[in-house]
Coordinates of C-alpha atoms in Angstrom, one line a residue:
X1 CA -89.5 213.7 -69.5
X2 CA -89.1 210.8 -67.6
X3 CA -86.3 208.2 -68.5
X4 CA -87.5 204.4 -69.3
X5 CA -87.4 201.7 -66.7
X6 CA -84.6 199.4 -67.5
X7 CA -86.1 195.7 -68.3
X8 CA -85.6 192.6 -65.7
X9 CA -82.8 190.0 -66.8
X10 CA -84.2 187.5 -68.9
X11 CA -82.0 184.9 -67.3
X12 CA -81.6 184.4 -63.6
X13 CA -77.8 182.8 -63.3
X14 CA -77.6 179.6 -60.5
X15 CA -76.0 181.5 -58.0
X16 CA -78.5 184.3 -57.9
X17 CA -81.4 181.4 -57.5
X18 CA -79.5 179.7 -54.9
X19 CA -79.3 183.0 -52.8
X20 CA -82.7 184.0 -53.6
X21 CA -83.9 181.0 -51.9
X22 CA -82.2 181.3 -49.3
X23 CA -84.4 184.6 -48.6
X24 CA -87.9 182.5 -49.6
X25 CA -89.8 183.0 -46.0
X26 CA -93.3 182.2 -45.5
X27 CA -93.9 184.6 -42.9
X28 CA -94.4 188.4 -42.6
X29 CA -91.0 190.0 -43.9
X30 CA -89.7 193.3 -44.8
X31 CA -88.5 193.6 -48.3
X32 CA -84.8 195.7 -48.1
X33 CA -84.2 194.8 -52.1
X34 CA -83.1 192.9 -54.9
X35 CA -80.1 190.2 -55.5
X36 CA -76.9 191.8 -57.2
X37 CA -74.2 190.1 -59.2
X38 CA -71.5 191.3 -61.4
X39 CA -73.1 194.5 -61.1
X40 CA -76.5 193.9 -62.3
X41 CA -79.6 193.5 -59.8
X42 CA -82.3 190.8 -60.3
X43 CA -85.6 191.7 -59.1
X44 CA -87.0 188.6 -59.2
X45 CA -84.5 187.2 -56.5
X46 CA -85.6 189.5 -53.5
X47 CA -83.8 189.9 -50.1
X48 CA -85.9 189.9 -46.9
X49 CA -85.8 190.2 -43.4
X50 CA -88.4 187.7 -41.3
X51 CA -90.3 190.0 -38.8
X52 CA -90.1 187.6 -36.3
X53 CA -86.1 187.5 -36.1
X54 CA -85.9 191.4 -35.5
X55 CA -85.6 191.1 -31.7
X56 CA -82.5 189.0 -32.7
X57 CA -80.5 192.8 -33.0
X58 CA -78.9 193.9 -36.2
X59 CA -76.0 195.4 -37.3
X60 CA -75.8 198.3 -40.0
X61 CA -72.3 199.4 -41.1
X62 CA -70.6 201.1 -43.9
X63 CA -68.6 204.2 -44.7
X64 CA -70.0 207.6 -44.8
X65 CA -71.8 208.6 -47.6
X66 CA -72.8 205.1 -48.4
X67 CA -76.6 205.3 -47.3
X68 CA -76.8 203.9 -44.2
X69 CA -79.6 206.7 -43.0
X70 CA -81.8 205.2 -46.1
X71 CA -81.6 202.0 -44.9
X72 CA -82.5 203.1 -41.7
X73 CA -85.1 204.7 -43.1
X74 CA -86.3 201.9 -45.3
X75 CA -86.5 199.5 -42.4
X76 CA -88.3 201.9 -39.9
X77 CA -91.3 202.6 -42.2
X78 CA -91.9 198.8 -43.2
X79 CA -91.6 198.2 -39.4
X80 CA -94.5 200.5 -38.9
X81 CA -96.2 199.6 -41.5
X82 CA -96.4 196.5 -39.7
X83 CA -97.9 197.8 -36.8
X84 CA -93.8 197.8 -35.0
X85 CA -93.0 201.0 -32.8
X86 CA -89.7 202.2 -33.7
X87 CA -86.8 204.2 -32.1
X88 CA -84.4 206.6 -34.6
X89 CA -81.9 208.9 -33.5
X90 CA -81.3 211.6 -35.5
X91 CA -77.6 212.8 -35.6
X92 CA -77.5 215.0 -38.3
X93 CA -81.2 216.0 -38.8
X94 CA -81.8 214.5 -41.8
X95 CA -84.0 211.4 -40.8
X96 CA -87.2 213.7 -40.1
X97 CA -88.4 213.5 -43.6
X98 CA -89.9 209.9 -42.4
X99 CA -93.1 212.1 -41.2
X100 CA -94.0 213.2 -45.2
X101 CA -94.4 211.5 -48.3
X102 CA -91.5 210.9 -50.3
X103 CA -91.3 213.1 -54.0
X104 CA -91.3 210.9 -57.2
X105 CA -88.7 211.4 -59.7
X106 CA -86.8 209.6 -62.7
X107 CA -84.1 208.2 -60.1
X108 CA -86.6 206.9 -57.6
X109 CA -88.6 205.6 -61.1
X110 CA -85.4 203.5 -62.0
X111 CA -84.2 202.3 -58.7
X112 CA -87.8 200.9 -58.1
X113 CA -88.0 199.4 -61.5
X114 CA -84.1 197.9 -60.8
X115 CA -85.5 195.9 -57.3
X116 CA -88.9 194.9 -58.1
X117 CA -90.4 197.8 -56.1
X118 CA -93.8 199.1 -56.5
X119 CA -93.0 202.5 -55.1
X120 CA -95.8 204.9 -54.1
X121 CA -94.9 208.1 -51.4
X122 CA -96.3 207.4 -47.9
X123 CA -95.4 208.9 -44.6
X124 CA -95.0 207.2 -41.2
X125 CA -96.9 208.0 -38.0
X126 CA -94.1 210.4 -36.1
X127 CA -93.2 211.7 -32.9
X128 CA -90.3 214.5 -32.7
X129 CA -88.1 214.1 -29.8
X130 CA -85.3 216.3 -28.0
X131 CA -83.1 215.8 -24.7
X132 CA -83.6 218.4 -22.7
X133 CA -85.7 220.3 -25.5
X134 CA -82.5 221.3 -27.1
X135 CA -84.0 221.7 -30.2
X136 CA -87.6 221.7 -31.9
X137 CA -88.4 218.5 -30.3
X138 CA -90.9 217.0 -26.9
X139 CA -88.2 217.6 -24.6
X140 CA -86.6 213.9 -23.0
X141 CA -85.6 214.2 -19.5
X142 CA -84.0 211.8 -17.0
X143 CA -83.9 212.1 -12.7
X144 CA -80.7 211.4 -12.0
X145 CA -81.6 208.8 -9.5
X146 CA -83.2 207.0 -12.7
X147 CA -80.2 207.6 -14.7
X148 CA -77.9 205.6 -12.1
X149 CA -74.3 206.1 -11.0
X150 CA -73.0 203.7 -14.0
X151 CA -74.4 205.7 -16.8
X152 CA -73.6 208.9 -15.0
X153 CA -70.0 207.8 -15.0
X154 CA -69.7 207.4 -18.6
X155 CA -71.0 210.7 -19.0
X156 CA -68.5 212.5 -16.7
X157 CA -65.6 210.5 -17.5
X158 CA -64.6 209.2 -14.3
X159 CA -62.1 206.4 -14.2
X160 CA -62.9 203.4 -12.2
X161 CA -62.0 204.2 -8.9
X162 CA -64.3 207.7 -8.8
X163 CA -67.5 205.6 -10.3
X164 CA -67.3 203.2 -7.4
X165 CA -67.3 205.9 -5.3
X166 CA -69.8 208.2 -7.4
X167 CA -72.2 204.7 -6.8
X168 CA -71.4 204.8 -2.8
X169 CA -72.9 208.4 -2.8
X170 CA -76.2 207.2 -5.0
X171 CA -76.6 203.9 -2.4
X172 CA -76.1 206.6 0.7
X173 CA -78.8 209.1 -1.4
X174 CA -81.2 205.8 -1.6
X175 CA -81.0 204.9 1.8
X176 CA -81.4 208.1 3.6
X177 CA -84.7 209.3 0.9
X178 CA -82.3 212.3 -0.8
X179 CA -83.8 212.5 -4.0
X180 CA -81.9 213.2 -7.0
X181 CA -83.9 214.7 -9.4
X182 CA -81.3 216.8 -11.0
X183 CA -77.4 217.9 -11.0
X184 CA -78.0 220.1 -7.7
X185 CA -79.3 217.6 -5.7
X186 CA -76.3 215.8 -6.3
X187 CA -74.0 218.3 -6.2
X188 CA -75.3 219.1 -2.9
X189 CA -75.3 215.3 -1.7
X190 CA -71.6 215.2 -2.6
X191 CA -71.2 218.1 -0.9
X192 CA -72.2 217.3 2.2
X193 CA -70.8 214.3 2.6
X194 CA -67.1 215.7 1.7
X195 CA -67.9 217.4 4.8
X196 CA -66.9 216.7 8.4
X197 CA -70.3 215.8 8.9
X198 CA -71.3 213.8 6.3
X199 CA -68.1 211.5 6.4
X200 CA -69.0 211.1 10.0
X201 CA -71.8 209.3 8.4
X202 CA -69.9 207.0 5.7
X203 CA -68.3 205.2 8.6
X204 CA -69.2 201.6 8.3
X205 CA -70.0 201.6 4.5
X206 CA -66.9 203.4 2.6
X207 CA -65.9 206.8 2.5
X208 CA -65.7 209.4 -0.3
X209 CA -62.4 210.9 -0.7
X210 CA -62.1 214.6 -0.5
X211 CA -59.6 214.5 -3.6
X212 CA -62.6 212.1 -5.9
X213 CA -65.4 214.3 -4.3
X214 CA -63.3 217.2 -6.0
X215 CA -63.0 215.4 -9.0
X216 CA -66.5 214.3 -9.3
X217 CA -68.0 217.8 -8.3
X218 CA -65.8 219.6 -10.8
X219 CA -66.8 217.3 -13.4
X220 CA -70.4 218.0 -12.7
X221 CA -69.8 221.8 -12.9
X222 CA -68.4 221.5 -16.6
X223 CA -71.5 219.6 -17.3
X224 CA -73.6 222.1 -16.2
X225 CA -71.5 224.9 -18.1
X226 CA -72.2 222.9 -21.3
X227 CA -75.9 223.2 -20.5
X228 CA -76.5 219.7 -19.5
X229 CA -78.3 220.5 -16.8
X230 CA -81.3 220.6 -18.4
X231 CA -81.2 217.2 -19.7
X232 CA -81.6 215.9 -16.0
X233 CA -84.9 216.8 -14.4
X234 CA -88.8 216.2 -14.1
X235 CA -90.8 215.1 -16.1
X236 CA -89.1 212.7 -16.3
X237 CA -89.7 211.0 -19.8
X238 CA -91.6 207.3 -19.8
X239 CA -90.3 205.2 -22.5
X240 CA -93.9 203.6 -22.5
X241 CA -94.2 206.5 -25.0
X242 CA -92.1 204.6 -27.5
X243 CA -94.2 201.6 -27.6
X244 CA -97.4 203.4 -29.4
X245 CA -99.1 203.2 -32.1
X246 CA -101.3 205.2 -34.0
X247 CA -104.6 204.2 -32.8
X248 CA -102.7 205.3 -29.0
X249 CA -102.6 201.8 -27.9
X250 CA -99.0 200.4 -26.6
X251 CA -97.7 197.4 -28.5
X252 CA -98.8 194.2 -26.6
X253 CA -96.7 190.7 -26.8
X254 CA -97.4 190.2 -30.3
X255 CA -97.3 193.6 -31.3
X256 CA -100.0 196.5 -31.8
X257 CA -102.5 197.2 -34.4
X258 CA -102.5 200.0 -36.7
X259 CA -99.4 201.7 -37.6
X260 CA -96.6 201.8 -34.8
X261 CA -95.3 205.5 -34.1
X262 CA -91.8 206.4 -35.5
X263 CA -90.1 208.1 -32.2
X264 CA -87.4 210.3 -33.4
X265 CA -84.8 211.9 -30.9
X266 CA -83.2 214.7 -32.3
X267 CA -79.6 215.3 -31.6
X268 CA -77.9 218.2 -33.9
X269 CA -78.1 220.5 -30.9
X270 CA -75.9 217.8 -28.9
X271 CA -73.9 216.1 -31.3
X272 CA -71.0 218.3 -30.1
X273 CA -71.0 216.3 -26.5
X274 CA -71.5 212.3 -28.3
X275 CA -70.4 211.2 -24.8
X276 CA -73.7 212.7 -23.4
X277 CA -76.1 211.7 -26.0
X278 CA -74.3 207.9 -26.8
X279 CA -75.4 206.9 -22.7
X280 CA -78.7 208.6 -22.7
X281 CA -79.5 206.6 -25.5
X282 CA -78.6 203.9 -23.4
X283 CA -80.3 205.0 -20.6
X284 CA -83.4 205.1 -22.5
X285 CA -82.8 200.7 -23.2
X286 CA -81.5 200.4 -19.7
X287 CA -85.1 201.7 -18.7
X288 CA -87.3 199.5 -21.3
X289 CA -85.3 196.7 -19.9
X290 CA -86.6 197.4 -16.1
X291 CA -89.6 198.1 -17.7
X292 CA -91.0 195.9 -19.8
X293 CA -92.3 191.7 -18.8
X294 CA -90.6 188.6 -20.7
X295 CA -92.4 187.8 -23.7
X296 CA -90.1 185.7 -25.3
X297 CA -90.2 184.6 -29.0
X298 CA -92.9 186.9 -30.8
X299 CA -94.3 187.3 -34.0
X300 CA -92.9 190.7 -34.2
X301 CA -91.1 193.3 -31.7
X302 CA -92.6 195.5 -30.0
X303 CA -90.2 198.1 -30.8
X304 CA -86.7 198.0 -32.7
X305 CA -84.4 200.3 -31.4
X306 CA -81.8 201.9 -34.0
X307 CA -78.4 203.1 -32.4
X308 CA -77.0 205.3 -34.4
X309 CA -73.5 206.3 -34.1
X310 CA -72.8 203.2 -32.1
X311 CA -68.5 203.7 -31.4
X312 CA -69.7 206.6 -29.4
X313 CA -71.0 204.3 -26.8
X314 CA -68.2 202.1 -26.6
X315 CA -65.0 204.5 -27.0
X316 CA -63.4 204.8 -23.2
X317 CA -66.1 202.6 -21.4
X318 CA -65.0 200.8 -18.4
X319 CA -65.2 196.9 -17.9
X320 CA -68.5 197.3 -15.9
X321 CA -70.2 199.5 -18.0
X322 CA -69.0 197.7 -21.2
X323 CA -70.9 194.3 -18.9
X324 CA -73.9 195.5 -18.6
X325 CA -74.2 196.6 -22.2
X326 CA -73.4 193.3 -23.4
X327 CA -75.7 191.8 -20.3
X328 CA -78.6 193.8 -21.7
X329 CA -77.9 193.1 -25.3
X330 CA -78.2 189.7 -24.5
X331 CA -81.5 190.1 -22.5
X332 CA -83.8 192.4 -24.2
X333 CA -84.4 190.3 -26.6
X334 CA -86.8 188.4 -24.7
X335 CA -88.5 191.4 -23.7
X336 CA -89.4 192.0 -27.5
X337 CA -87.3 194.7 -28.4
X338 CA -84.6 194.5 -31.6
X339 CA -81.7 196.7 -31.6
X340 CA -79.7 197.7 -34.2
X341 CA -76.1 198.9 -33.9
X342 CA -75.1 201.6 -36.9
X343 CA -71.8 202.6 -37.1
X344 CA -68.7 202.3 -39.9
X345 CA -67.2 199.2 -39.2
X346 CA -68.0 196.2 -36.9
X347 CA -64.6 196.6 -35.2
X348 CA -66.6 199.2 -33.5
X349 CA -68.2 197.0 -31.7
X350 CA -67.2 195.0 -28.7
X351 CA -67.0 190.8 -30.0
X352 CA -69.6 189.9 -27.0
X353 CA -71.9 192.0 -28.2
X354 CA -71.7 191.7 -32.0
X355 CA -71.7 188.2 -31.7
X356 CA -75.2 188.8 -30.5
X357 CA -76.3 190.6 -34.1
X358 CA -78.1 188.4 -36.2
X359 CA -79.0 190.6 -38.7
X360 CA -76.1 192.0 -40.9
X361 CA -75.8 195.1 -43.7
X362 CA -73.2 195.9 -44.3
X363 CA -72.3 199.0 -47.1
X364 CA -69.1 199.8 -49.0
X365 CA -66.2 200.0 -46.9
X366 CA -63.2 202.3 -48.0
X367 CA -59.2 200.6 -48.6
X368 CA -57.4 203.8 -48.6
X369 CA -54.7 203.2 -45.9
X370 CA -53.4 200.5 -43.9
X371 CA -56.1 200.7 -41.3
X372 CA -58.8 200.7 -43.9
X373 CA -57.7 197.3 -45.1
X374 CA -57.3 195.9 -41.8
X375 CA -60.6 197.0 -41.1
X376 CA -61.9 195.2 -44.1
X377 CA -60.5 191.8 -43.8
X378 CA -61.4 192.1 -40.0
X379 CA -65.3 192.9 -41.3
X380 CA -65.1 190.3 -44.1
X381 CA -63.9 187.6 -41.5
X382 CA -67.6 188.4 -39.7
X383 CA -69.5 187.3 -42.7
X384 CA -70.3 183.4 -43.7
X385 CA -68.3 182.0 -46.4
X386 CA -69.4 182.9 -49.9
X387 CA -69.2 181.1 -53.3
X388 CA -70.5 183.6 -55.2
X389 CA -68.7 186.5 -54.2
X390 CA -65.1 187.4 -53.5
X391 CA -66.3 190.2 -50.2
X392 CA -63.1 192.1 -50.0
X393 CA -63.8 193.0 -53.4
X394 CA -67.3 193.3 -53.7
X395 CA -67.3 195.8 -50.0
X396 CA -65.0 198.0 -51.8
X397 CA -66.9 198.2 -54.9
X398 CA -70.4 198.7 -53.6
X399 CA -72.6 202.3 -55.1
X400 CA -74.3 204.1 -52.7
X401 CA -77.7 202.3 -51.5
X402 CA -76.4 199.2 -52.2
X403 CA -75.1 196.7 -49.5
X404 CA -74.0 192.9 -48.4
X405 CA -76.7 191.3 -46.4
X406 CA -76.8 188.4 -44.2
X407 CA -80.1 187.9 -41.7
X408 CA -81.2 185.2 -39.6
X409 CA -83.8 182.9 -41.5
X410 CA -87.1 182.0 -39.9
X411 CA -85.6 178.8 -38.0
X412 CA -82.7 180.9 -36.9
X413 CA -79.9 179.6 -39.3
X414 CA -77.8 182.2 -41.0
X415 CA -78.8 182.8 -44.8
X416 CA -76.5 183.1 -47.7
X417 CA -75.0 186.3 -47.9
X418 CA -76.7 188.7 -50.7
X419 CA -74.9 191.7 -52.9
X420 CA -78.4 193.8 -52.4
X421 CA -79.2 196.3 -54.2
X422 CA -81.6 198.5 -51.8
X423 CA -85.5 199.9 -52.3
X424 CA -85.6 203.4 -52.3
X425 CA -87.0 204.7 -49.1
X426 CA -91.3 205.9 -49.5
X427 CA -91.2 208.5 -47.2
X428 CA -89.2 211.7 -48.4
X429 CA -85.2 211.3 -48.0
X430 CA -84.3 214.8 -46.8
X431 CA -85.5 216.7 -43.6
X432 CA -88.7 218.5 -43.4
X433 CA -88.8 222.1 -43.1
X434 CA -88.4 223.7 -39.3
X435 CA -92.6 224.8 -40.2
X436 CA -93.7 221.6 -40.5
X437 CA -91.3 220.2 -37.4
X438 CA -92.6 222.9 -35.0
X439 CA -96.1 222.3 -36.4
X440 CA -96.2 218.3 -35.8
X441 CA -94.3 219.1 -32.2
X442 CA -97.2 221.4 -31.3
X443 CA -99.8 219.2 -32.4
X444 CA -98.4 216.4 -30.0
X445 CA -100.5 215.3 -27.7
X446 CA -97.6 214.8 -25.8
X447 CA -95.8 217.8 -25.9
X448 CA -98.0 219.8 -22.9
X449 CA -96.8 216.5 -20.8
X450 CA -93.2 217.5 -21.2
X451 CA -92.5 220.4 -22.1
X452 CA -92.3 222.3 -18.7
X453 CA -89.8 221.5 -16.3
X454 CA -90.9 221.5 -12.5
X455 CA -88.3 221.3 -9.8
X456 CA -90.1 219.4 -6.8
X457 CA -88.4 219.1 -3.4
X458 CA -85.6 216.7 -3.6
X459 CA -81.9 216.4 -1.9
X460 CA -80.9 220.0 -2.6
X461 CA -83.9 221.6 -0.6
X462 CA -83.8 218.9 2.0
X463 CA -79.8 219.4 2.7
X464 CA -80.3 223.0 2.7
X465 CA -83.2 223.1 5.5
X466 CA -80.7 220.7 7.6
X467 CA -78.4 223.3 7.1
X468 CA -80.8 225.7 8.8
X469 CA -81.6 224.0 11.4
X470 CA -80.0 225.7 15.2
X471 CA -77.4 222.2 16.1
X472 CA -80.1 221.3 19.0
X473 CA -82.2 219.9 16.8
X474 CA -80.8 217.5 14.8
X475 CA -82.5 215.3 12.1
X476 CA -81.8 212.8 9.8
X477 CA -80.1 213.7 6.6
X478 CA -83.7 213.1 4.9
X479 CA -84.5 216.2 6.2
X480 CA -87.4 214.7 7.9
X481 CA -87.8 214.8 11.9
X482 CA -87.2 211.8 13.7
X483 CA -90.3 210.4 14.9
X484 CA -91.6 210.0 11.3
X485 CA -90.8 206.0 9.5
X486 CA -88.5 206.7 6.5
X487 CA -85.9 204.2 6.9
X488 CA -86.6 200.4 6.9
X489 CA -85.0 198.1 9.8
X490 CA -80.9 198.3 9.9
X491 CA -79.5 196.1 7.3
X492 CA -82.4 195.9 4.7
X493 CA -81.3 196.9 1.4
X494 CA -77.6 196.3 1.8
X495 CA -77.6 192.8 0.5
X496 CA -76.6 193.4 -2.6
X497 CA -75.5 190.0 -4.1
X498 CA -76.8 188.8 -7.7
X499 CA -78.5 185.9 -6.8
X500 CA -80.8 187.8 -3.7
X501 CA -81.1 190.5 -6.3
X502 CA -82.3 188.4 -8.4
X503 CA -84.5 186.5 -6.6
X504 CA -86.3 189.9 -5.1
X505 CA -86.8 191.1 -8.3
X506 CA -88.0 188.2 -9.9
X507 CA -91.3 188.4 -7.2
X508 CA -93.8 189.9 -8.1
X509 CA -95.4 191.4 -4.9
X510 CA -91.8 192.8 -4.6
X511 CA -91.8 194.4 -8.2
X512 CA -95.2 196.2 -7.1
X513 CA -93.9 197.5 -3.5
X514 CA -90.7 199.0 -5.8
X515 CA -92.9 200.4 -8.3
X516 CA -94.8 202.4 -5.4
X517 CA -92.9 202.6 -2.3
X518 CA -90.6 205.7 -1.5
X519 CA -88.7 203.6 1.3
X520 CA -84.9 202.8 1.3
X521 CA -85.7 198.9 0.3
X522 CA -88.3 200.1 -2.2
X523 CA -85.1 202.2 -3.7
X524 CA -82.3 199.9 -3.1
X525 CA -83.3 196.8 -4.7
X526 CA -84.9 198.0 -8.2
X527 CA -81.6 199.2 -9.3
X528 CA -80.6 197.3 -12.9
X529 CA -77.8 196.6 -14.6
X530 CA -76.6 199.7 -15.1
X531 CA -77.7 201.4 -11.7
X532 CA -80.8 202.8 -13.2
X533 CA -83.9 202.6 -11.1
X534 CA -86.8 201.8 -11.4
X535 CA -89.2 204.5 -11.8
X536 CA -93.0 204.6 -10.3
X537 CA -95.5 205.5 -12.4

């Protein structure tokens, strides 16, 4: 027996019209839902976001429970739909359903027939993602050259004084061609140059305290003991693969054609260590954002990145990593690529960079204690003013899968803000079973890419054949013997100011020798933001 559809309000009140046009765009849009006032939702007043404005970030915030992983969920399968790539992490495990058809039932029936929605099941193209290959998932790996000493830092929790010097031993790594593919190599780097020897060979550019080497090398060990280890490595993962679509084709400036792939990182088996998972996530932007040319103001993203338990990333950060966040917040944009912060409240997020999120929902917000209602006049304060809604009130008394909305129109002006009452998601809301994960991994084309780890000759081996070596014949801490090039001229590479960096990188003849040269300049100055480098491929 299936309950009847409620009807449509006969009469649309003036305030509803006047937000409803406020949410009229003529271009491509993706429908979240329908209008709500005093409780009751209008479909024929619908609330959109224009496709075009998604590389202008997002925010989505609300208490647990309140359905923010739906409206993740919602926006990701109208995004490929549209032929947009899109990134999910997957905290809790419950966002895989996005690969199957969603079920029909009476509650689906009635919250379709509340928006306007002409709900039929549909899956979204999928790929199944885990770091390390902790868990079901392709496994996502990262050199730890690639990763950088900034994001490394915020992994190991070093305070300010041991990430400078955690950078001095990456730029001594670069210069001298150690490679650091995984946590040995640098454990062994670090190593050496606590040594007699290897400070001997800081002179002139720093030194590395026995004390922070201690620090920074017992650090690493408790990484390793957590099984981290395994999350640094080759392959190393190419975040090309996020860009796809279903015809295999990457996204180009204005987009692919077909269906764009749902890339879904799976995190249960890490969700214990948020520290960890919180920068690789970053790691994985800090790379698109070498990556990827300008494009600047397209039709739609090429891929719209959703950053799920955002306060992770930001809890404990230092200034510089904090900068570099915002820097690339700011930047990416132009590259084509949305983000979307999700987390509870947008106190979790640093003012520089939510002042970069034009797109806003927001769910219900809890007043329980003191904090609570600081934290909801601080999040109401965010929002444009309203005259038809009082939002300290209507935050507290949202349902589940319903939310306040406020997006950035087609010109790039605010729009009113919306009391929406949200579509029900096409694609099933609950995980799929671990058969069907396992099965979709295995069918992967991707999966015999990454799934073995290889361990090629990198720092570790090279330090350890120096080691060997009888003290008459001594070689350079590459490893290498004398009389063959590996390091350019004295001096190259050092100059590390902003506006030479910029300048190198911003030639293209330079871009290409980084891409494919192994030599200390080719290292030294395709470094971003955040330290990362720039891979070759």
């Amino acid at each position: 027996m299936t309950t009847a559809e409620p009807s449509p309000p006969a009469v649309v009140p003036s305030p509803v019209r006047e937000i409803a046009d406020g949410y009229a765009f003529t271009g491509p849009a993706l429908d979240l839902g329908a209008v709500l006032l005093d409780g009751t939702a209008y479909p024929g007043a619908p609330v959109r976001i224009p496709l075009g404005v998604l590389n202008r970030h997002g925010l989505v915030a609300g208490a647990t429970g309140t359905g923010k992983t739906k409206t993740l969920q919602l926006i990701a399968e109208q995004l490929s739909a549209q032929g947009v790539p899109v990134f999910l992490a997957d905290i809790k495990g419950d966002v895989s359903g996005i690969s199957a058809p969603g079920t029909p039932g009476d509650r689906t029936a009635a919250r379709a027939a509340e928006v306007g929605q002409d709900w039929t099941p549909r899956a979204c193209p999928t790929e199944f993602y885990a770091l390390g290959g902790q868990g079901t998932g392709i496994p996502v790996r990262a050199t730890v050259t690639s990763f950088g000493p900034l994001l490394l830092a915020k992994v190991l929790d070093l305070n300010e004084t041991q990430e400078s010097s955690l950078g001095l031993v990456f730029h001594y790594a670069d210069r001298n061609g150690l490679e650091l593919y995984d946590l040995k190599d640098l454990t062994a780097v670090i190593t050496f140059l606590a040594s007699p020897e290897g400070k001997e060979e800081l002179k002139g550019i720093g030194g590395l305290s026995t004390a922070t080497a201690g620090v920074i090398l017992r650090s690493l060990t408790m990484l390793e003991n957590e099984g981290a280890g395994a999350f640094f490595g080759e392959p190393e993962f190419d975040t090309a693969e996020l860009l796809r679509t279903v015809d295999g084709g990457a996204a180009g400036p204005e987009g692919g054609g077909g269906r764009g792939v749902v890339s879904v990182l799976e995190l249960p088996a890490v969700q214990d260590r948020p520290r960890l998972f919180s920068t690789f996530l970053m790691w994985l932007l800090a790379d698109l954002y070498q990556e990827l040319p300008e494009v600047g103001d397209v039709e739609k993203p090429k891929l719209v990145f959703f950053f799920d338990e955002a306060h992770l990333l930001f809890k404990g950060a230092s200034k510089a990593f904090l900068e570099a966040i915002t820097q690339t917040v700011r930047l990416i944009r132009s590259k084509g690529v949305g983000i979307f912060f999700v987390t509870q409240t947008p106190k979790d997020v640093p003012a520089d960079v939510l002042a970069q999120l034009g797109n806003r929902v927001q769910h219900a917000l809890r007043a329980f204690t003191p904090d609570d209602a600081k934290a909801l006049r601080a999040t109401v304060s965010t929002f444009p003013k309203s005259p038809a809604y009082d939002l300290g009130e209507v935050l507290t008394s949202l349902g589940t899968g319903e939310a306040v909305v406020t997006v950035l129109s087609e010109k790039g002006a605010p729009t009113p803000v919306a009391a929406t009452r949200l579509r029900a998601p096409q694609s099933l809301m609950g995980p799929v079973g671990p058969a069907d994960l396992r099965a979709a991994v295995d069918a992967s084309a991707l999966t015999a890419r990454y799934r073995d780890a290889i361990d090629r000759e990198s720092a570790y081996e090279k330090l350890a054949a120096r080691a060997a070596r009888p003290a008459a014949e001594p070689v350079p801490a590459g490893g290498r013997a004398p009389e063959e090039p590996r390091r350019a001229p004295e001096g190259e590479g050092e100059k590390e100011g902003g506006g030479l960096l910029g300048s190198l990188l911003s030639n293209p003849a330079l871009k290409s020798f980084a891409r494919s040269a192994g030599t200390q300049l080719g290292r030294e100055i395709s470094r971003s933001l955040f330290g990362t480098s720039r891979r070759r491929r």
